[in-house]
mmCIF file of C-alpha atoms in Angstrom:
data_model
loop_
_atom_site.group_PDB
_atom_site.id
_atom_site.type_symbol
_atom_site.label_atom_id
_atom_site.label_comp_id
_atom_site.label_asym_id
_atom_site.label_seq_id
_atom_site.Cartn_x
_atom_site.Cartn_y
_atom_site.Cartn_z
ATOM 1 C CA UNK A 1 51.367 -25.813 52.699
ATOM 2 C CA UNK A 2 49.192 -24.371 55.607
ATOM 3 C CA UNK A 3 51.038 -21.912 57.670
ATOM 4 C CA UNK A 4 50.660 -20.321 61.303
ATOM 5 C CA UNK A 5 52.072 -17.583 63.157
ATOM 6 C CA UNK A 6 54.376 -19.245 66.243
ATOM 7 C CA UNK A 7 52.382 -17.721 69.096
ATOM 8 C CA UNK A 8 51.794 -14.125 69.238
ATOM 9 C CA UNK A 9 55.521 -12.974 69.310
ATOM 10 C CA UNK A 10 56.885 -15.682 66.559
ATOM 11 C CA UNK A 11 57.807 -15.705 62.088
ATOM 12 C CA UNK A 12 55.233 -17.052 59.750
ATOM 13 C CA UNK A 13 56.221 -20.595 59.403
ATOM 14 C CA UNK A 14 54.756 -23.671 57.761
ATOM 15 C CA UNK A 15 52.356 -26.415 59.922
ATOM 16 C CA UNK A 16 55.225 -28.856 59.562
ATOM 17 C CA UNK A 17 59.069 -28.089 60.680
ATOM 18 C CA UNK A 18 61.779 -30.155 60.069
ATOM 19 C CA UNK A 19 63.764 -31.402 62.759
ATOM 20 C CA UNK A 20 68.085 -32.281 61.615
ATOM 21 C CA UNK A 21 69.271 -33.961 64.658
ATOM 22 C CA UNK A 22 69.013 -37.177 63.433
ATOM 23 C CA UNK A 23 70.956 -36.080 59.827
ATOM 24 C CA UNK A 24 74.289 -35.681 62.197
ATOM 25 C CA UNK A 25 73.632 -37.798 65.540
ATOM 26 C CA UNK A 26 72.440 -40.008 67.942
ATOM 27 C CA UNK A 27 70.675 -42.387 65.350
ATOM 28 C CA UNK A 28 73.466 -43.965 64.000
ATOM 29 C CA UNK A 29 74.988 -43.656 60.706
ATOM 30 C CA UNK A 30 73.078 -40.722 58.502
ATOM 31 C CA UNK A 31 73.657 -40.380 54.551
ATOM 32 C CA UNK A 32 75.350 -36.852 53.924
ATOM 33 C CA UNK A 33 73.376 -36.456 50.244
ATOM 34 C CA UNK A 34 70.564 -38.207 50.783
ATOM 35 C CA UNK A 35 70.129 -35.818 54.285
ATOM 36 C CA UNK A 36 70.904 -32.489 52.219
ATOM 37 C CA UNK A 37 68.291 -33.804 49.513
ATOM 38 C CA UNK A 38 65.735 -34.747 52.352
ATOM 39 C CA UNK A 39 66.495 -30.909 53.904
ATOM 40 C CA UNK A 40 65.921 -29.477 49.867
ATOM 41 C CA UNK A 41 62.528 -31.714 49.244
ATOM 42 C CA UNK A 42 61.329 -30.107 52.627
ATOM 43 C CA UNK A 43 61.995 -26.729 51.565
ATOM 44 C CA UNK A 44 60.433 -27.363 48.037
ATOM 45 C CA UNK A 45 56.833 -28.857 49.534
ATOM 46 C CA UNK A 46 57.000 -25.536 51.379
ATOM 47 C CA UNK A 47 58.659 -26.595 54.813
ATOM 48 C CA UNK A 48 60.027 -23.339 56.432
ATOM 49 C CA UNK A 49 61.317 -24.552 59.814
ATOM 50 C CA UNK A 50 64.465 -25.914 60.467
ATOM 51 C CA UNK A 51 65.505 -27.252 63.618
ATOM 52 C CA UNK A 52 69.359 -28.048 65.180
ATOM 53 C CA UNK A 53 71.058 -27.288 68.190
ATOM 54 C CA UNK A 54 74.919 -26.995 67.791
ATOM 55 C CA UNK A 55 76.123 -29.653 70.321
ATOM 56 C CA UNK A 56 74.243 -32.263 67.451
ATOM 57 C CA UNK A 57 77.365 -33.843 66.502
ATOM 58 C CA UNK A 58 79.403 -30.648 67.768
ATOM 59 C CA UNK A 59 78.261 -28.354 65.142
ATOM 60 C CA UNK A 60 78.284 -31.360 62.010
ATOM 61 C CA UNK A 61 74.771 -30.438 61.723
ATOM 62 C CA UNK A 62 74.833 -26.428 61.572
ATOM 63 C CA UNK A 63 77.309 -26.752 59.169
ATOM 64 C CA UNK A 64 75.096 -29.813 57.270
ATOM 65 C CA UNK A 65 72.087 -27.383 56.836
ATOM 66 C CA UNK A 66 74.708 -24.746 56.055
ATOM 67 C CA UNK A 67 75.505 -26.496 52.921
ATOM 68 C CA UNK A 68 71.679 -27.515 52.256
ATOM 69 C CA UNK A 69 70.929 -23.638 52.372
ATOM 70 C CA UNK A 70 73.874 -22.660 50.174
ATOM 71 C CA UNK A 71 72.845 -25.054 47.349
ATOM 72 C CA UNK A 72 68.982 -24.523 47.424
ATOM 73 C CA UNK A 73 67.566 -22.491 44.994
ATOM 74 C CA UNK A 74 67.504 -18.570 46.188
ATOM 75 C CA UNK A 75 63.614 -18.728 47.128
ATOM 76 C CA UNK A 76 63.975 -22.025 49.231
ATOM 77 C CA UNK A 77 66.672 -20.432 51.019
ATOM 78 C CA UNK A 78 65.488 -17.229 51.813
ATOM 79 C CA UNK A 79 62.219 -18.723 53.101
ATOM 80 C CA UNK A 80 63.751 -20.991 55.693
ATOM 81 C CA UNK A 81 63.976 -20.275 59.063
ATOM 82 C CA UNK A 82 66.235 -21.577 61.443
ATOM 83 C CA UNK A 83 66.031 -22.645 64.741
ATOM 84 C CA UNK A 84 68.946 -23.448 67.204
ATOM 85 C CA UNK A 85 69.674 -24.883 70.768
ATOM 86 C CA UNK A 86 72.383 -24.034 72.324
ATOM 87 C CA UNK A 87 74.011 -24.477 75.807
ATOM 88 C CA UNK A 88 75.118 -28.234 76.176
ATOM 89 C CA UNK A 89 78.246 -29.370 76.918
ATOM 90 C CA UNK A 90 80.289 -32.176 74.939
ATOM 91 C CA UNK A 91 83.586 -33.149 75.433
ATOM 92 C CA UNK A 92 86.089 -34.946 72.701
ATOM 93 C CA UNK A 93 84.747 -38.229 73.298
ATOM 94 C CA UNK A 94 80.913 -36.864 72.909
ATOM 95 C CA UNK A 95 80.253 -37.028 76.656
ATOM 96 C CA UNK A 96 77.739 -34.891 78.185
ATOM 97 C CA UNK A 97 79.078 -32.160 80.936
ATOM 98 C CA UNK A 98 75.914 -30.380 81.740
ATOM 99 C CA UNK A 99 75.072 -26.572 80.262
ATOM 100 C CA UNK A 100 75.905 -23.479 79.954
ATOM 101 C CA UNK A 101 73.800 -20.114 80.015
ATOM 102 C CA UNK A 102 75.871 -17.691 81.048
ATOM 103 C CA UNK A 103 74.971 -14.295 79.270
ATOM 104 C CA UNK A 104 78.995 -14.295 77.971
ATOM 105 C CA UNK A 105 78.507 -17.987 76.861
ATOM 106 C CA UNK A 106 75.464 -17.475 74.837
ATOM 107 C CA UNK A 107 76.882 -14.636 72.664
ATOM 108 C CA UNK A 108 79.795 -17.334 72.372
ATOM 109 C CA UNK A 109 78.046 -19.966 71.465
ATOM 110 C CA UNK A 110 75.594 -17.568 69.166
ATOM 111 C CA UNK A 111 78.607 -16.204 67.665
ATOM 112 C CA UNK A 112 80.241 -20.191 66.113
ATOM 113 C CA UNK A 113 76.440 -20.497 64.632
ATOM 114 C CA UNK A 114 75.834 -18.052 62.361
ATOM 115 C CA UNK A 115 79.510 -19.031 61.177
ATOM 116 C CA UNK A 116 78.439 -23.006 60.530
ATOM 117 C CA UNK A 117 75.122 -21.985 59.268
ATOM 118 C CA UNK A 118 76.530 -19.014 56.800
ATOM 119 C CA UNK A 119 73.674 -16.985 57.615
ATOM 120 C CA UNK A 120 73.497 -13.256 59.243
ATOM 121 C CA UNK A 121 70.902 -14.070 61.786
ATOM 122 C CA UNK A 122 69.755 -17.173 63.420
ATOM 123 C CA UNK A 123 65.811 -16.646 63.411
ATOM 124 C CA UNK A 124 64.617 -18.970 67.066
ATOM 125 C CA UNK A 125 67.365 -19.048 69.396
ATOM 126 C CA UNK A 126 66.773 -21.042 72.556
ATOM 127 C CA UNK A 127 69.199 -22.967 75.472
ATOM 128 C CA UNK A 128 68.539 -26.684 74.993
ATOM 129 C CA UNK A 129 68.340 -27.009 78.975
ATOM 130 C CA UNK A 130 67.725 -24.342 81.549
ATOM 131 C CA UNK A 131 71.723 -24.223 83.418
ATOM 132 C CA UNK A 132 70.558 -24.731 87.223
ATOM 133 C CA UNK A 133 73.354 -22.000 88.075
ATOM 134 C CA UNK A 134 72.389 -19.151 85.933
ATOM 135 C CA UNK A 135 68.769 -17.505 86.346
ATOM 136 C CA UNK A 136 66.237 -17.979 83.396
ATOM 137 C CA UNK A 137 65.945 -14.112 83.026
ATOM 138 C CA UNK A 138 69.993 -13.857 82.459
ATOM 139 C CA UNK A 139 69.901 -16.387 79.813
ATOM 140 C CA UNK A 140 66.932 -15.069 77.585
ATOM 141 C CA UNK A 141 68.210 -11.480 78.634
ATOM 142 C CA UNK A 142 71.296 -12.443 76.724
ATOM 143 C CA UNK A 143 69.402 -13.704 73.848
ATOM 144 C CA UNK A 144 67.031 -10.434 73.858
ATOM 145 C CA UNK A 145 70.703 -8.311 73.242
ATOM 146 C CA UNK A 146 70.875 -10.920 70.525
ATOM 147 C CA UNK A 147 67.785 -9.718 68.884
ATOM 148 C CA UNK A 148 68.495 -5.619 69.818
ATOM 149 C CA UNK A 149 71.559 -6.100 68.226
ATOM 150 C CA UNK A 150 70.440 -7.944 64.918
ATOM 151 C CA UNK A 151 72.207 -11.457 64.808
ATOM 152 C CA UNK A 152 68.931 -13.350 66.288
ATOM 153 C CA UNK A 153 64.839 -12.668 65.237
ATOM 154 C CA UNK A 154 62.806 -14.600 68.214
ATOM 155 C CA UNK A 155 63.288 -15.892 71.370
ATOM 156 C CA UNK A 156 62.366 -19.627 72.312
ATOM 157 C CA UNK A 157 62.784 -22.261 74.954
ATOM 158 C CA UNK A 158 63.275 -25.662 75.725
ATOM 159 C CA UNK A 159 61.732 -28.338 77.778
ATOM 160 C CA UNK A 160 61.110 -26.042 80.466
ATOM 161 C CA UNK A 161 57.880 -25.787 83.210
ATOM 162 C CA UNK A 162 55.436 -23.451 83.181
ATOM 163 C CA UNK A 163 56.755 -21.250 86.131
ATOM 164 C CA UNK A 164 60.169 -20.962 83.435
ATOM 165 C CA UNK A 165 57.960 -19.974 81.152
ATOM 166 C CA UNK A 166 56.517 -17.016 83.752
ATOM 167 C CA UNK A 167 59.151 -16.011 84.353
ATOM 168 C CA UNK A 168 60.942 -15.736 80.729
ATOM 169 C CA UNK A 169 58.087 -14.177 79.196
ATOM 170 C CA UNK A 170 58.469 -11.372 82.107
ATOM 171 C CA UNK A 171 62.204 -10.725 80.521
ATOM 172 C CA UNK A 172 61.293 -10.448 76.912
ATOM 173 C CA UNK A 173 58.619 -11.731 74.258
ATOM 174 C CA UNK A 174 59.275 -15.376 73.785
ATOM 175 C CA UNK A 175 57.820 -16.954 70.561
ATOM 176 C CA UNK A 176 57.905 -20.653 71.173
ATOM 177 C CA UNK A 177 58.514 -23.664 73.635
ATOM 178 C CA UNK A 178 60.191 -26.363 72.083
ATOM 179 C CA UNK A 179 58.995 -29.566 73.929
ATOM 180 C CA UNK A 180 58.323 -33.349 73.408
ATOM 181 C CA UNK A 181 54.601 -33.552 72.745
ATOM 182 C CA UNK A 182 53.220 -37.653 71.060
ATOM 183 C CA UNK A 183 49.972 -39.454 71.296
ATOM 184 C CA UNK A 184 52.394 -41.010 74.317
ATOM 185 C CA UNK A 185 53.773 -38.022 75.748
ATOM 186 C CA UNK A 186 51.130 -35.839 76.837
ATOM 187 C CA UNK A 187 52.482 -34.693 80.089
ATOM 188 C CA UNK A 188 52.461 -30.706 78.518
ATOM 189 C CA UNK A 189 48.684 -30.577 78.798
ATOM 190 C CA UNK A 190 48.416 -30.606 82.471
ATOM 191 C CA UNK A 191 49.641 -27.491 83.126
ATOM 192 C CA UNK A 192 52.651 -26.404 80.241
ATOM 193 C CA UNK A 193 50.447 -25.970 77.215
ATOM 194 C CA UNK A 194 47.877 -23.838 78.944
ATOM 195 C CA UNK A 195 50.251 -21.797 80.177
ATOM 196 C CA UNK A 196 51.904 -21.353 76.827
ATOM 197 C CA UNK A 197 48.497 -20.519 75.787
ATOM 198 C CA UNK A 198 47.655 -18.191 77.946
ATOM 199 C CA UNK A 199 50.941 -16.014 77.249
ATOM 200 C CA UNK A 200 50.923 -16.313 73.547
ATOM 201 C CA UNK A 201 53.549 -18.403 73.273
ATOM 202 C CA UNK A 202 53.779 -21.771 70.306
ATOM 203 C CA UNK A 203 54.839 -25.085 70.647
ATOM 204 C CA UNK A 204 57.225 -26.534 68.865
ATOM 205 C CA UNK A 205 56.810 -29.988 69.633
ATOM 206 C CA UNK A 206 59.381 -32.865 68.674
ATOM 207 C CA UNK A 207 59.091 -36.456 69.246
ATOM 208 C CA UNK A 208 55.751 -36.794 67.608
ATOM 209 C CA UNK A 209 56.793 -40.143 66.708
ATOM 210 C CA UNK A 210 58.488 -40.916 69.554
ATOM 211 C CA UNK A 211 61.982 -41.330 67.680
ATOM 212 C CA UNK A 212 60.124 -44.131 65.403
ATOM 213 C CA UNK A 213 58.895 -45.967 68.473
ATOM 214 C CA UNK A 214 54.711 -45.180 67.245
ATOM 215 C CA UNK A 215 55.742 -44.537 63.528
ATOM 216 C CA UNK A 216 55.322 -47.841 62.603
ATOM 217 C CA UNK A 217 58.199 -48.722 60.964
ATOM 218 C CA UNK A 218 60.035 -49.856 64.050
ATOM 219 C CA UNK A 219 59.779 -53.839 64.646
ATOM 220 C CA UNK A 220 60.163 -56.119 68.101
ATOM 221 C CA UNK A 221 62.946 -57.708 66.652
ATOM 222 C CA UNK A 222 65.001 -54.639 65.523
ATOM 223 C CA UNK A 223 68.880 -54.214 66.217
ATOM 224 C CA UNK A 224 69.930 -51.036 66.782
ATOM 225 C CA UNK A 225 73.243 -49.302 65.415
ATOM 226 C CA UNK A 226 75.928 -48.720 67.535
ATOM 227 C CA UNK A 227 75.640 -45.260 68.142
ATOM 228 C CA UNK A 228 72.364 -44.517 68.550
ATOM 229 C CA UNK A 229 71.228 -44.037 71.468
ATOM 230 C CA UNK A 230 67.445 -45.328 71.832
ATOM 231 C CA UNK A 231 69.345 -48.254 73.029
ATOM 232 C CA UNK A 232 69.794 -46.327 76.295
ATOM 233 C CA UNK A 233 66.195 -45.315 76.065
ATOM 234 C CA UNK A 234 63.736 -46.937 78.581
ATOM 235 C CA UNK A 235 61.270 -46.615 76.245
ATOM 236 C CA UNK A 236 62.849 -49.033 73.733
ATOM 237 C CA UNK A 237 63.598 -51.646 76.408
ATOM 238 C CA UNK A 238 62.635 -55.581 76.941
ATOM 239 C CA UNK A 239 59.245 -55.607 78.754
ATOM 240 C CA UNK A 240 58.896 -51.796 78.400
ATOM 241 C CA UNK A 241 59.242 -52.089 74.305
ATOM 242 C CA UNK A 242 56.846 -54.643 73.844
ATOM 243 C CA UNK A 243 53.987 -52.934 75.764
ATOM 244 C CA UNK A 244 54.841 -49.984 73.576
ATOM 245 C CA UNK A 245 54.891 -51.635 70.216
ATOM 246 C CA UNK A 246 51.314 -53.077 71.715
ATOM 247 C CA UNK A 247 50.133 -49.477 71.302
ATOM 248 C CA UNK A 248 51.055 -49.181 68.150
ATOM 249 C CA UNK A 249 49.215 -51.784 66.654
ATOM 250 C CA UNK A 250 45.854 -50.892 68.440
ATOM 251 C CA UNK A 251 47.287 -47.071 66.780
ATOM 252 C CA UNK A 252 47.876 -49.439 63.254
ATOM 253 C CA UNK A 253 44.226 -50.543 63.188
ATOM 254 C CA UNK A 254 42.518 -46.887 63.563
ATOM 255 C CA UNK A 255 45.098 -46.139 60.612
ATOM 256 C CA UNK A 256 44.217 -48.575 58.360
ATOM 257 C CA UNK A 257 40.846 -48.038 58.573
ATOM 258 C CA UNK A 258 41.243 -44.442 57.806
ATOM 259 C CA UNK A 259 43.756 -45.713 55.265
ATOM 260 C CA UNK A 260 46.983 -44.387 56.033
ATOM 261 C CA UNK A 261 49.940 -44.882 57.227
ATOM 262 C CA UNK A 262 50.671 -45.254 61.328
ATOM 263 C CA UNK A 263 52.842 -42.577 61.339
ATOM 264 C CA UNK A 264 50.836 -40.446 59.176
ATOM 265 C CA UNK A 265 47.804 -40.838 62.280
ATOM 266 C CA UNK A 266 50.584 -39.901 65.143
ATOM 267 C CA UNK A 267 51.716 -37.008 63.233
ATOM 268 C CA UNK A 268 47.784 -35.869 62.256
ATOM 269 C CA UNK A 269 47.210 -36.198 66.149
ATOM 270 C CA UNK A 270 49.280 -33.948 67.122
ATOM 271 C CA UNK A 271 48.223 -31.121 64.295
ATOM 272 C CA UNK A 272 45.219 -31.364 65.791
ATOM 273 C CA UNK A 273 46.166 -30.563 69.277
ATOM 274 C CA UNK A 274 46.690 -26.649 68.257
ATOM 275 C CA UNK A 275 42.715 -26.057 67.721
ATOM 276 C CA UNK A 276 41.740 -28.380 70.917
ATOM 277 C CA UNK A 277 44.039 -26.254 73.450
ATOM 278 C CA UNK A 278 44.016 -23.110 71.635
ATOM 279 C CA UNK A 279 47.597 -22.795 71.058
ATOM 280 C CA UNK A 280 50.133 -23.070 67.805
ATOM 281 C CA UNK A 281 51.653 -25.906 67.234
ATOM 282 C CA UNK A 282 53.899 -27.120 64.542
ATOM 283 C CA UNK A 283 55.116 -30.597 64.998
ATOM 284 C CA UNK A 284 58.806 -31.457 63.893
ATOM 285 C CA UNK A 285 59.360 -34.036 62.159
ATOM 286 C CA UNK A 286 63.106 -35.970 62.649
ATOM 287 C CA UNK A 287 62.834 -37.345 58.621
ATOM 288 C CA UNK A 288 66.290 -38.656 57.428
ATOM 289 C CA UNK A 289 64.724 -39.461 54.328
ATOM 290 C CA UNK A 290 62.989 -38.217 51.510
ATOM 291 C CA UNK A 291 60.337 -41.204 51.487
ATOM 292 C CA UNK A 292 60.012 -40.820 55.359
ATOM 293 C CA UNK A 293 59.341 -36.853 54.671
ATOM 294 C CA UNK A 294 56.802 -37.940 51.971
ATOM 295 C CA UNK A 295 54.912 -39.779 54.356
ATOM 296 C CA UNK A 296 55.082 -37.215 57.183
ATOM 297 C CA UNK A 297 53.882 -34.254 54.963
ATOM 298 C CA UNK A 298 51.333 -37.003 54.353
ATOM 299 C CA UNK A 299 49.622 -36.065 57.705
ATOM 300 C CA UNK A 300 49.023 -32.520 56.476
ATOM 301 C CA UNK A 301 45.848 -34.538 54.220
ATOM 302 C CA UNK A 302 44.593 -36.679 56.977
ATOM 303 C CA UNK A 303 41.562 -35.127 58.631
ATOM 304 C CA UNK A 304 40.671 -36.592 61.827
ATOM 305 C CA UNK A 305 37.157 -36.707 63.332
ATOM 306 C CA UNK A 306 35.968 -36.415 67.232
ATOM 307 C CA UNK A 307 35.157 -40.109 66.620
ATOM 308 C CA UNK A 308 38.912 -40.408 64.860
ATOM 309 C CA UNK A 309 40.326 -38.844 67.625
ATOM 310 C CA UNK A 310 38.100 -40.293 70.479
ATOM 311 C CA UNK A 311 39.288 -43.954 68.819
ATOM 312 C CA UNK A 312 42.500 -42.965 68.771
ATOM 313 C CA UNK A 313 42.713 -41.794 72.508
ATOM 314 C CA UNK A 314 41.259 -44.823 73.873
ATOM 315 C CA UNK A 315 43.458 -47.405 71.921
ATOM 316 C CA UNK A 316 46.496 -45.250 73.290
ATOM 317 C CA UNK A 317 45.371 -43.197 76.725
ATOM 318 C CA UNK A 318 47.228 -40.680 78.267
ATOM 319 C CA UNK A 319 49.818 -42.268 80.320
ATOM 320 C CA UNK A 320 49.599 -45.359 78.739
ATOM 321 C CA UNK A 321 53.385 -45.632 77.536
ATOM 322 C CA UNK A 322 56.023 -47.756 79.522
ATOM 323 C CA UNK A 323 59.388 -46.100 80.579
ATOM 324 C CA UNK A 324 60.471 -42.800 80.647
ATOM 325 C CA UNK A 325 61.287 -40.756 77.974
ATOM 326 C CA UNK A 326 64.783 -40.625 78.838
ATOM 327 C CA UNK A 327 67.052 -42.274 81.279
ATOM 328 C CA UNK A 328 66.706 -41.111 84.240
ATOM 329 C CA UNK A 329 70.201 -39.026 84.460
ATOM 330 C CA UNK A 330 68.704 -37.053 81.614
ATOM 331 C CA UNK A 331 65.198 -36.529 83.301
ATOM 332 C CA UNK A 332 67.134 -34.569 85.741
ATOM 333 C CA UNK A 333 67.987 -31.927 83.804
ATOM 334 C CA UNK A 334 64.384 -31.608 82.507
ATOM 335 C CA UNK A 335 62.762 -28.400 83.956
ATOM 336 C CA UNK A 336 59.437 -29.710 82.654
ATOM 337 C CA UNK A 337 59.106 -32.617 84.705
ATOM 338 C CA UNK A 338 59.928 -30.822 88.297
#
């Protein structure tokens, strides 16, 4: 397993992170054993990063990876790193009330983690969204007294701007940005990656597949589960969905040429993007499944070419994708896109 440092401030990890949400939320119905297996197969084939926020299913899946950890063998589990959001607000019925960074809140919410997770420190702590009330430099101030005091390792964000990042970096060293990056999300190279570049700071990038939309696997004709909510995503809708899926199979004929898989292309894509812009990235991958994380570490083998990635560009170009990539109550809260 190749490994990077996370920017200049950030652990060791492994090329390819592992992103939970999915085990606990949002995608429907998830299989307990066959997610704890998926979590132990990652940490055999030398996946180090694992990724959760503690509003996923209101702390199911801290306490999910908590039990993965605890019954991994003791060199799997003491070479896993964890990574948590914090901030948002649920209520009983799983509503959304906004978020909360409030210096007092974030030793709260810090506080319930490392209890779910059974672990001493949380190694990447980061608010899932900035809170529009509280300042930037409170928030990652709180998390820096974190760190002084021994319960986190690094600092990170979340789908903030570059003029966030500024001005976090100015509080204390941050080691990564966590922040939708995909062969049809590419709005971070304008002016977000460079600036995470320029200040030493990684990407963490999620979404590489678009939550299945370019992996592939997902068909026109596909019924979603109650529950999970790409049914609310504009992406995944009528006109908008077809165009996408359009993509995909100009994406499926570069792949099969190379002879692999679709998603193992996207995901290859976006490993390449570190060299290009001169910054760390790690891609997370949202696997559910150990076949699905077979395939994904896949993309560690594929080696693409200018002329790969030149083909690749121009049968999906920047832009290209119909819809947002959330509704647009959730854009709102996205410091990246303002």
């Amino acid at each position: 397993m190749r490994t990077l440092t996370l920017g200049a401030n950030g652990p060791r990890t492994a090329a390819l992170g592992l992103g939970c949400m999915g085990m606990s939320a949002l995608y429907g119905e998830a299989d307990r054993d066959e997610s704890i297996a998926t979590i132990h197969a990652a940490l055999d084939a030398g996946v180090t990063l694992l990724d959760t926020g503690d509003f996923y299913a209101m702390g199911h899946n801290e306490m999910l990876i908590g039990e993965a950890l605890r019954s991994a063998p003791a060199a799997a589990r003491e070479q896993a790193l964890t990574s948590v959001k914090f901030g948002a607000l649920r209520d009983p019925d799983g509503g959304w009330s906004g978020y909360d960074g409030r210096p007092g809140a974030v030793k709260n919410f810090a506080a319930y983690s490392l209890q779910r997770l059974g672990v001493d420190h949380i190694d990447i702590y980061r608010i899932a969204r900035i809170d529009p009330d509280v300042p930037i430099e409170e928030t990652v101030g709180a998390i820096a007294e974190l760190v002084q005091a021994g319960h986190v390792r690094h600092i990170g964000l979340s789908e903030v701007g570059a003029a966030t990042l500024r001005r976090a970096a100015a509080v204390a060293p941050i080691s990564d940005l966590q922040i939708e990056y995909s062969l049809i999300s590419r709005g971070i190279e304008d002016e977000i990656l460079p600036t995470a570049s320029e200040l030493g700071i990684g990407v963490t990038a999620y979404g590489v597949l678009s939550r299945g939309l370019i992996s592939g696997h997902f068909t026109r004709d596909r019924q979603l589960a109650a529950g999970d909510f790409r049914g609310m995503s504009p992406r995944f809708q009528g006109e908008n969905l077809q165009h996408n899926l359009d993509l995909v199979d100009a994406l499926r004929k570069i792949a099969e040429q190379k002879g692999v898989s679709v998603a193992q292309t996207a995901i290859a894509w976006v490993l390449a993007q570190g060299p290009r812009h001169g910054a760390d990235i790690v891609p997370l991958v949202g696997a559910r499944r150990r076949d699905r994380l077979a395939e994904a570490l896949g993309a560690l083998d594929v080696e693409l070419t200018a002329s790969d990635l030149a083909a690749i560009e121009a049968a999906v170009p920047a832009g290209a994708a119909a819809g947002d990539r959330y509704p647009q109550a959730q854009m709102a809260h996205l410091d990246s896109e303002h």
